[in-house]
Amino acid sequence: MTTTLEDCRALDAQDPLRALRDQFTLPDGVIYLDGNSLGVLPKAAPARIAEVVAKEWGEGLIRSWNTASWFDLPQRLGDKVARLVGAAPGEVVCTDSTSVNLYKVLFAALSQQKNSGRKLVVSERSNFPTDLYIAESLCRERGFTLQLIEADELPGALTDEVAVLMLTHVNYRTGAMHDMKAITAAAHEAGALAVWDLAHSAGAVPVALNEAEADYAIGCGYKYLNGGPGAPAFAWVHTRHAGRFEQPLSGWWGHAAPFEFTPHYRPAPGVARYLCGTQPIVSLSALECGLDTVLAAEPFDGERGGMGALRAKSLALTDLFIALVEERCAGHGLSLVTPREHARRGSQVCLSRDEGAYAIVQALIARNVIGDFRAGDAQMPDILRFGFTPLYLGFEDVWNSVEQLVQVLETGEWRRPEFNRKNAVT
Ligand SMILES: *Cc1c(COP(=O)(O)O)cnc(C)c1O
């Protein structure tokens, strides 16, 4: 049965989460399918940022560390992230970038394994490059070897030489999602620790870090958490390691008593030791506005964090997009890269095409449908990537985005030279 525009409007009319879109400022006419790369602006953020700057900084000055609770911000926001990733209060901090946090947690995991005789760190060849670059240099420095595998080589690759399995839960290029619980169990069975990157999971799919018994996790603040460009990221450590793990960037903010100003480092108990230096208060304040937009789904769910309700809508949106592309773009050379199976799909849909993937994305952007492009290589095709954020996208948006894609393909307008010139940031 084919789906019509009226069907999509009916789905929007029945959507209990529809009003959540009012939390955001989106330019008129734009269909934003790139919330997996940079989330949109929460309406509350400009006023909150102005308040932090003008009142807390401008008037409160240094007193605001206490009077405006600046000092606790990384933990307070961490508790909000915890609701979204199946962690407990006090287990997460918001700080630094994803790359830097990965350095810290991977260092901690490697330190734990340094007397195990195990020398391998296993990751996926298709992992996000910064994760591989950080792992490469840490392995070199700490005497480990990074072994890159394909997803289907798991769990066979988990030999007794593996110290750490480091994976990204939802693949940034394909949208494929790992079974965190099963893979973590397999890693533990093999004697390895499991480090998870949740950059494309936090705020996008339900995550249950404690239930999965994961060891370490990090994630990104500016994607599905809507924290703004370069927002602080987060780090989590399982309580069985808390109080024991080593943090390589032993700055004063991770000290047990920073304001005692003692000459020797004594790590704070628990995850607070992942803080390094003075925190970016303005950026953290913006991130809090983003986190609140996601947590606004909690009342629609009944479950802590509200990710169940968001997930149900996200799957309905991605199912609809896949169905409409297959119905309406048939014969135009597009292939589906993202898994159809719900349990294996994140909150994005990726398509590939032998020719013109970049230019098609550019032509869509010119038509106000903003997705992005990820270059392929010898093993992987070029990808057109569309992220679906149920907080601010509706079913009619899905219809309209496919309608624009149909027109770009049928007119061949993507062949125009202006759509084939590469920008610095794709
Ligand atoms: C987006 C993303 C990052 C980003 O790292 P930054 O330090 O914020 O630049 C890292 N890892 C993965 C898997 C990502 O998707």
Short mmCIF file of C-alpha atoms and ligand atoms in Angstrom, two decimals:
data_model
loop_
_atom_site.label_atom_id
_atom_site.label_comp_id
_atom_site.label_asym_id
_atom_site.label_seq_id
_atom_site.Cartn_x
_atom_site.Cartn_y
_atom_site.Cartn_z
CA MET A 1 0.00 0.00 0.00
CA THR A 2 1.40 3.38 -0.90
CA THR A 3 1.67 6.19 1.61
CA THR A 4 0.20 9.59 0.79
CA LEU A 5 0.78 13.11 2.05
CA GLU A 6 -2.61 12.86 3.80
CA ASP A 7 -1.44 9.74 5.63
CA CYS A 8 1.59 11.66 6.88
CA ARG A 9 -0.57 14.55 8.06
CA ALA A 10 -2.80 12.09 9.90
CA LEU A 11 0.25 10.63 11.63
CA ASP A 12 1.30 14.12 12.74
CA ALA A 13 -2.19 14.82 14.07
CA GLN A 14 -1.97 11.69 16.26
CA ASP A 15 1.62 12.29 17.39
CA PRO A 16 1.73 12.86 21.17
CA LEU A 17 5.22 14.40 20.90
CA ARG A 18 4.25 16.99 18.32
CA ALA A 19 4.30 19.95 20.71
CA LEU A 20 7.96 19.30 21.61
CA ARG A 21 8.94 21.04 18.39
CA ASP A 22 7.89 24.35 19.95
CA GLN A 23 10.99 24.13 22.12
CA PHE A 24 13.18 24.99 19.14
CA THR A 25 14.00 27.86 16.84
CA LEU A 26 14.18 26.53 13.30
CA PRO A 27 14.47 28.72 10.21
CA ASP A 28 11.20 28.89 8.23
CA GLY A 29 10.91 26.31 5.52
CA VAL A 30 13.96 24.30 6.56
CA ILE A 31 13.66 20.56 7.02
CA TYR A 32 16.60 19.74 9.21
CA LEU A 33 17.90 16.19 8.83
CA ASP A 34 21.30 16.85 10.36
CA GLY A 35 20.56 16.83 14.09
CA ASN A 36 22.95 13.88 14.24
CA SER A 37 25.77 16.29 13.39
CA LEU A 38 24.67 19.55 15.03
CA GLY A 39 21.42 19.71 16.96
CA VAL A 40 19.16 22.76 16.52
CA LEU A 41 18.90 25.79 18.77
CA PRO A 42 16.66 25.41 21.83
CA LYS A 43 14.45 28.49 22.18
CA ALA A 44 15.51 28.81 25.81
CA ALA A 45 19.24 28.94 25.01
CA PRO A 46 19.77 32.58 23.88
CA ALA A 47 18.06 34.01 26.99
CA ARG A 48 19.83 31.57 29.28
CA ILE A 49 23.22 32.34 27.75
CA ALA A 50 22.50 36.08 28.02
CA GLU A 51 21.56 35.64 31.68
CA VAL A 52 24.74 33.70 32.45
CA VAL A 53 26.84 36.36 30.73
CA ALA A 54 25.10 39.53 31.91
CA LYS A 55 23.97 38.54 35.39
CA GLU A 56 26.05 35.63 36.61
CA TRP A 57 29.30 36.81 35.08
CA GLY A 58 28.61 40.54 34.72
CA GLU A 59 27.08 41.14 38.14
CA GLY A 60 27.85 38.06 40.20
CA LEU A 61 31.48 38.00 39.10
CA ILE A 62 33.58 35.50 40.99
CA ARG A 63 30.85 35.00 43.58
CA SER A 64 28.86 33.08 40.94
CA TRP A 65 31.03 30.00 41.40
CA ASN A 66 29.05 29.57 44.61
CA THR A 67 25.92 31.70 44.25
CA ALA A 68 25.02 30.51 40.71
CA SER A 69 26.20 26.93 41.34
CA TRP A 70 28.80 27.13 38.58
CA PHE A 71 31.05 24.80 40.49
CA ASP A 72 28.62 21.84 40.36
CA LEU A 73 27.52 22.30 36.77
CA PRO A 74 29.45 19.34 35.27
CA GLN A 75 27.87 16.95 37.80
CA ARG A 76 24.40 18.50 37.69
CA LEU A 77 24.32 18.17 33.89
CA GLY A 78 25.88 14.73 34.20
CA ASP A 79 22.89 13.64 36.27
CA LYS A 80 20.60 14.76 33.43
CA VAL A 81 22.64 12.83 30.87
CA ALA A 82 22.51 9.82 33.20
CA ARG A 83 18.72 9.69 32.82
CA LEU A 84 19.15 9.33 29.07
CA VAL A 85 21.81 6.63 29.05
CA GLY A 86 20.68 4.27 31.78
CA ALA A 87 23.14 5.44 34.41
CA ALA A 88 22.62 6.52 38.01
CA PRO A 89 23.01 10.01 39.48
CA GLY A 90 26.64 10.78 40.26
CA GLU A 91 28.00 8.51 37.53
CA VAL A 92 28.35 11.01 34.67
CA VAL A 93 30.13 14.34 34.22
CA CYS A 94 29.76 16.82 31.36
CA THR A 95 33.14 18.19 30.41
CA ASP A 96 35.72 18.55 27.62
CA SER A 97 35.20 17.21 24.10
CA THR A 98 34.32 13.69 23.00
CA SER A 99 37.85 13.18 21.69
CA VAL A 100 39.46 14.30 24.96
CA ASN A 101 37.07 12.21 27.05
CA LEU A 102 37.85 9.18 24.92
CA TYR A 103 41.53 9.72 25.64
CA LYS A 104 40.79 9.75 29.37
CA VAL A 105 38.56 6.67 29.51
CA LEU A 106 40.70 4.62 27.15
CA PHE A 107 43.77 5.49 29.18
CA ALA A 108 41.94 4.35 32.32
CA ALA A 109 40.90 1.07 30.68
CA LEU A 110 44.43 0.40 29.41
CA SER A 111 45.90 1.14 32.84
CA GLN A 112 43.56 -1.41 34.36
CA GLN A 113 44.81 -4.01 31.88
CA LYS A 114 48.50 -3.14 32.01
CA ASN A 115 49.50 -6.23 34.00
CA SER A 116 47.17 -8.60 32.17
CA GLY A 117 49.66 -9.46 29.43
CA ARG A 118 46.97 -8.51 26.90
CA LYS A 119 48.26 -6.20 24.20
CA LEU A 120 45.36 -5.55 21.80
CA VAL A 121 42.79 -2.80 21.56
CA VAL A 122 40.07 -3.88 19.14
CA SER A 123 37.88 -1.42 17.28
CA GLU A 124 35.94 -1.16 14.06
CA ARG A 125 37.64 -0.02 10.90
CA SER A 126 34.56 2.08 10.16
CA ASN A 127 34.58 3.79 13.57
CA PHE A 128 34.63 7.59 13.60
CA PRO A 129 38.20 8.65 12.75
CA THR A 130 38.90 10.69 15.88
CA ASP A 131 38.25 7.56 17.98
CA LEU A 132 40.78 5.62 15.93
CA TYR A 133 43.33 8.45 15.96
CA ILE A 134 43.12 8.80 19.75
CA ALA A 135 43.39 5.03 20.19
CA GLU A 136 46.33 4.85 17.78
CA SER A 137 48.43 7.35 19.70
CA LEU A 138 47.47 6.00 23.12
CA CYS A 139 48.35 2.47 22.03
CA ARG A 140 51.70 3.66 20.73
CA GLU A 141 52.43 5.49 23.97
CA ARG A 142 51.27 2.69 26.27
CA GLY A 143 52.65 -0.32 24.38
CA PHE A 144 49.39 -1.69 22.96
CA THR A 145 48.41 -2.48 19.38
CA LEU A 146 45.23 -1.25 17.74
CA GLN A 147 43.50 -3.96 15.74
CA LEU A 148 40.77 -2.85 13.34
CA ILE A 149 38.06 -5.28 12.37
CA GLU A 150 34.72 -5.32 10.55
CA ALA A 151 31.54 -5.51 12.64
CA ASP A 152 30.78 -9.05 11.46
CA GLU A 153 34.13 -10.27 12.82
CA LEU A 154 32.75 -9.83 16.34
CA PRO A 155 32.73 -11.68 18.69
CA GLY A 156 35.36 -13.94 17.00
CA ALA A 157 37.98 -11.20 17.29
CA LEU A 158 37.71 -11.27 21.09
CA THR A 159 40.70 -13.49 21.78
CA ASP A 160 42.62 -13.78 25.04
CA GLU A 161 45.01 -11.11 23.76
CA VAL A 162 42.39 -8.37 23.78
CA ALA A 163 42.67 -5.83 26.58
CA VAL A 164 39.95 -3.41 25.49
CA LEU A 165 37.10 -3.47 23.02
CA MET A 166 36.36 0.10 21.96
CA LEU A 167 33.22 0.57 19.88
CA THR A 168 30.86 3.30 18.82
CA HIS A 169 27.33 2.12 19.61
CA VAL A 170 25.70 3.63 16.49
CA ASN A 171 27.94 3.91 13.45
CA TYR A 172 28.17 7.50 12.21
CA ARG A 173 28.24 6.57 8.52
CA THR A 174 25.79 3.71 8.28
CA GLY A 175 23.46 4.22 11.24
CA ALA A 176 23.98 0.56 12.22
CA MET A 177 23.61 -0.09 15.95
CA HIS A 178 25.41 -2.69 18.04
CA ASP A 179 23.79 -4.83 20.71
CA MET A 180 25.61 -3.23 23.63
CA LYS A 181 24.58 -5.78 26.20
CA ALA A 182 25.49 -8.87 24.18
CA ILE A 183 28.79 -7.46 22.95
CA THR A 184 29.80 -6.22 26.39
CA ALA A 185 29.04 -9.67 27.80
CA ALA A 186 31.16 -11.27 25.07
CA ALA A 187 34.03 -8.85 25.80
CA HIS A 188 33.88 -9.63 29.52
CA GLU A 189 33.70 -13.36 28.80
CA ALA A 190 36.93 -12.95 26.85
CA GLY A 191 38.53 -10.95 29.68
CA ALA A 192 38.40 -7.58 27.90
CA LEU A 193 36.95 -4.26 29.05
CA ALA A 194 34.24 -2.57 26.96
CA VAL A 195 34.51 1.15 26.13
CA TRP A 196 31.50 2.63 24.32
CA ASP A 197 31.20 5.86 22.36
CA LEU A 198 27.60 7.11 22.51
CA ALA A 199 28.03 10.11 20.18
CA HIS A 200 25.16 8.96 17.94
CA SER A 201 23.19 7.28 20.72
CA ALA A 202 22.69 9.71 23.61
CA GLY A 203 19.32 11.38 23.05
CA ALA A 204 18.80 9.27 19.91
CA VAL A 205 18.18 5.72 21.10
CA PRO A 206 17.59 4.11 24.48
CA VAL A 207 20.89 3.24 26.15
CA ALA A 208 21.22 1.12 29.28
CA LEU A 209 24.82 1.41 30.42
CA ASN A 210 24.34 -0.17 33.85
CA GLU A 211 22.07 -2.90 32.59
CA ALA A 212 24.65 -3.73 29.91
CA GLU A 213 27.40 -3.76 32.56
CA ALA A 214 29.56 -1.59 30.29
CA ASP A 215 32.89 -0.41 31.71
CA TYR A 216 33.38 3.10 30.31
CA ALA A 217 31.37 5.38 28.04
CA ILE A 218 31.61 8.81 26.52
CA GLY A 219 29.32 10.83 24.30
CA CYS A 220 28.79 14.09 22.47
CA GLY A 221 26.84 17.16 23.61
CA TYR A 222 26.17 18.91 20.32
CA LYS A 223 24.45 16.17 18.31
CA TYR A 224 21.14 14.73 19.57
CA LEU A 225 21.57 16.55 22.89
CA ASN A 226 21.26 19.96 21.17
CA GLY A 227 23.98 21.55 23.29
CA GLY A 228 25.30 23.91 20.58
CA PRO A 229 28.43 23.89 18.42
CA GLY A 230 31.37 22.43 20.33
CA ALA A 231 29.24 21.78 23.43
CA PRO A 232 30.95 19.92 26.28
CA ALA A 233 30.76 16.14 25.97
CA PHE A 234 30.25 13.58 28.76
CA ALA A 235 32.01 10.67 30.40
CA TRP A 236 30.67 7.75 32.44
CA VAL A 237 32.40 5.01 34.38
CA HIS A 238 30.81 1.97 35.97
CA THR A 239 30.75 2.15 39.77
CA ARG A 240 32.87 -1.02 40.00
CA HIS A 241 35.76 1.02 38.56
CA ALA A 242 34.90 4.34 40.17
CA GLY A 243 37.36 5.33 42.85
CA ARG A 244 40.06 3.16 41.22
CA PHE A 245 40.49 4.30 37.66
CA GLU A 246 43.40 6.43 36.57
CA GLN A 247 42.79 9.77 34.87
CA PRO A 248 45.78 10.85 32.80
CA LEU A 249 44.93 14.57 32.70
CA SER A 250 45.27 15.04 36.45
CA GLY A 251 44.27 18.68 36.68
CA TRP A 252 43.10 20.50 39.76
CA TRP A 253 39.38 20.20 38.99
CA GLY A 254 39.67 16.44 39.32
CA HIS A 255 41.38 16.78 42.69
CA ALA A 256 39.61 15.56 45.83
CA ALA A 257 39.88 19.05 47.35
CA PRO A 258 40.87 21.58 44.68
CA PHE A 259 40.67 24.57 46.99
CA GLU A 260 43.13 23.16 49.49
CA PHE A 261 45.82 23.99 46.91
CA THR A 262 48.07 21.15 48.02
CA PRO A 263 51.20 20.36 45.98
CA HIS A 264 50.26 16.72 45.24
CA TYR A 265 47.42 15.25 43.25
CA ARG A 266 44.80 13.28 45.09
CA PRO A 267 41.99 12.19 42.75
CA ALA A 268 38.39 13.00 43.58
CA PRO A 269 36.29 9.94 44.31
CA GLY A 270 34.25 8.63 41.40
CA VAL A 271 33.66 10.21 38.05
CA ALA A 272 34.48 13.76 39.24
CA ARG A 273 38.14 12.95 38.65
CA TYR A 274 37.40 13.11 34.91
CA LEU A 275 37.31 16.89 35.22
CA CYS A 276 40.61 18.49 34.34
CA GLY A 277 40.70 22.29 34.51
CA THR A 278 38.25 25.18 34.94
CA GLN A 279 35.03 24.39 33.15
CA PRO A 280 33.38 26.34 30.28
CA ILE A 281 30.41 27.73 32.18
CA VAL A 282 28.73 29.51 29.25
CA SER A 283 28.91 26.40 27.09
CA LEU A 284 27.72 24.16 29.91
CA SER A 285 24.74 26.47 30.44
CA ALA A 286 23.81 26.16 26.77
CA LEU A 287 24.18 22.38 26.99
CA GLU A 288 21.72 22.33 29.88
CA CYS A 289 19.09 23.94 27.65
CA GLY A 290 19.71 21.21 25.09
CA LEU A 291 19.46 18.42 27.65
CA ASP A 292 16.19 19.87 28.90
CA THR A 293 14.69 19.69 25.40
CA VAL A 294 15.31 15.94 25.35
CA LEU A 295 14.15 15.37 28.92
CA ALA A 296 10.91 17.16 28.01
CA ALA A 297 9.87 13.82 26.49
CA GLU A 298 9.91 12.17 29.93
CA PRO A 299 6.23 12.92 30.77
CA PHE A 300 5.16 11.16 27.55
CA ASP A 301 6.89 7.99 28.49
CA GLY A 302 6.64 7.01 32.11
CA GLU A 303 10.16 5.69 31.86
CA ARG A 304 13.09 7.61 33.20
CA GLY A 305 14.60 9.80 30.48
CA GLY A 306 11.70 9.51 28.04
CA MET A 307 13.77 7.70 25.44
CA GLY A 308 11.09 5.05 24.88
CA ALA A 309 8.63 7.57 23.47
CA LEU A 310 11.34 9.28 21.40
CA ARG A 311 12.55 5.94 20.08
CA ALA A 312 9.08 4.86 18.99
CA LYS A 313 8.67 8.05 16.99
CA SER A 314 12.21 7.90 15.61
CA LEU A 315 11.61 4.39 14.27
CA ALA A 316 8.29 5.46 12.76
CA LEU A 317 10.02 8.39 11.02
CA THR A 318 12.91 6.31 9.68
CA ASP A 319 10.55 3.49 8.61
CA LEU A 320 8.46 6.04 6.72
CA PHE A 321 11.51 7.62 5.07
CA ILE A 322 12.78 4.22 3.92
CA ALA A 323 9.35 3.22 2.58
CA LEU A 324 8.86 6.51 0.71
CA VAL A 325 12.35 6.45 -0.80
CA GLU A 326 11.77 2.90 -1.99
CA GLU A 327 8.33 3.73 -3.41
CA ARG A 328 9.08 7.07 -4.96
CA CYS A 329 12.79 7.02 -5.90
CA ALA A 330 12.84 3.51 -7.39
CA GLY A 331 15.03 3.29 -10.50
CA HIS A 332 17.28 6.19 -9.45
CA GLY A 333 20.16 4.06 -8.23
CA LEU A 334 19.79 4.63 -4.49
CA SER A 335 20.57 1.79 -2.09
CA LEU A 336 19.72 1.55 1.58
CA VAL A 337 22.83 1.28 3.77
CA THR A 338 21.18 1.47 7.21
CA PRO A 339 19.82 -1.82 8.62
CA ARG A 340 16.08 -2.35 8.25
CA GLU A 341 15.91 -4.31 11.47
CA HIS A 342 14.81 -1.98 14.27
CA ALA A 343 17.16 -3.46 16.84
CA ARG A 344 20.10 -2.66 14.57
CA ARG A 345 19.10 0.86 13.47
CA GLY A 346 20.05 4.16 15.08
CA SER A 347 18.11 7.37 14.41
CA GLN A 348 19.42 8.01 10.91
CA VAL A 349 18.96 6.63 7.42
CA CYS A 350 21.89 6.41 5.03
CA LEU A 351 21.62 5.87 1.33
CA SER A 352 24.36 5.24 -1.17
CA ARG A 353 24.63 5.93 -4.88
CA ASP A 354 27.46 5.12 -7.26
CA GLU A 355 27.53 8.63 -8.62
CA GLY A 356 26.54 12.07 -7.39
CA ALA A 357 25.96 11.46 -3.66
CA TYR A 358 27.68 14.72 -2.70
CA ALA A 359 25.91 16.76 -5.39
CA ILE A 360 22.48 15.33 -4.54
CA VAL A 361 22.96 16.39 -0.91
CA GLN A 362 24.01 19.87 -2.07
CA ALA A 363 20.97 20.15 -4.34
CA LEU A 364 18.74 19.12 -1.44
CA ILE A 365 20.34 21.73 0.82
CA ALA A 366 19.63 24.36 -1.85
CA ARG A 367 16.00 23.22 -1.56
CA ASN A 368 16.11 23.66 2.24
CA VAL A 369 16.36 19.95 3.04
CA ILE A 370 19.54 19.74 5.09
CA GLY A 371 21.24 16.36 5.30
CA ASP A 372 24.90 15.61 4.80
CA PHE A 373 27.40 13.60 2.83
CA ARG A 374 30.09 11.20 4.01
CA ALA A 375 32.80 10.16 1.56
CA GLY A 376 33.38 6.49 0.84
CA ASP A 377 36.59 4.64 0.14
CA ALA A 378 37.68 1.36 -1.44
CA GLN A 379 35.47 -0.65 0.91
CA MET A 380 32.54 1.70 1.38
CA PRO A 381 30.37 3.73 -0.97
CA ASP A 382 29.72 7.46 -0.73
CA ILE A 383 26.83 8.12 1.60
CA LEU A 384 23.86 10.49 1.73
CA ARG A 385 23.07 10.76 5.42
CA PHE A 386 19.74 11.82 6.92
CA GLY A 387 19.33 12.14 10.68
CA PHE A 388 15.85 12.04 12.20
CA THR A 389 15.30 13.85 15.46
CA PRO A 390 11.79 13.08 16.73
CA LEU A 391 11.84 16.17 18.96
CA TYR A 392 11.39 18.54 16.05
CA LEU A 393 10.58 16.47 12.96
CA GLY A 394 7.16 15.33 11.90
CA PHE A 395 5.82 12.86 9.36
CA GLU A 396 4.92 15.58 6.85
CA ASP A 397 8.57 16.71 7.02
CA VAL A 398 9.55 13.20 5.96
CA TRP A 399 7.11 13.35 3.07
CA ASN A 400 8.41 16.75 1.97
CA SER A 401 12.05 15.72 2.17
CA VAL A 402 11.42 12.69 -0.04
CA GLU A 403 9.40 14.88 -2.42
CA GLN A 404 12.44 17.17 -2.81
CA LEU A 405 14.72 14.16 -3.30
CA VAL A 406 12.41 12.85 -6.04
CA GLN A 407 12.57 16.21 -7.80
CA VAL A 408 16.37 16.49 -7.51
CA LEU A 409 16.72 13.03 -9.06
CA GLU A 410 14.04 13.37 -11.75
CA THR A 411 15.24 16.76 -13.00
CA GLY A 412 18.90 15.73 -12.79
CA GLU A 413 19.55 19.15 -11.29
CA TRP A 414 22.27 17.69 -9.05
CA ARG A 415 24.51 17.57 -12.13
CA ARG A 416 24.79 21.37 -12.11
CA PRO A 417 28.38 22.53 -11.46
CA GLU A 418 27.53 24.53 -8.32
CA PHE A 419 26.37 21.35 -6.59
CA ASN A 420 29.58 19.51 -7.47
CA ARG A 421 32.08 21.91 -5.88
CA LYS A 422 33.28 20.59 -2.51
CA ASN A 423 33.07 22.78 0.61
CA ALA A 424 35.58 22.54 3.47
CA VAL A 425 33.01 21.03 5.83
CA THR A 426 30.76 18.34 4.39
C1 LIG B 1 30.80 13.27 16.47
C2 LIG B 1 31.72 12.22 16.99
C3 LIG B 1 32.88 12.58 17.69
C4 LIG B 1 33.21 14.04 17.83
O1 LIG B 1 34.34 14.28 18.58
P1 LIG B 1 34.72 15.79 18.96
O2 LIG B 1 35.79 15.65 19.92
O3 LIG B 1 33.47 16.43 19.47
O4 LIG B 1 35.11 16.46 17.69
C5 LIG B 1 33.67 11.57 18.19
N1 LIG B 1 33.35 10.27 18.02
C6 LIG B 1 32.24 9.90 17.34
C7 LIG B 1 31.91 8.46 17.17
C8 LIG B 1 31.41 10.86 16.81
O5 LIG B 1 30.31 10.52 16.12
#
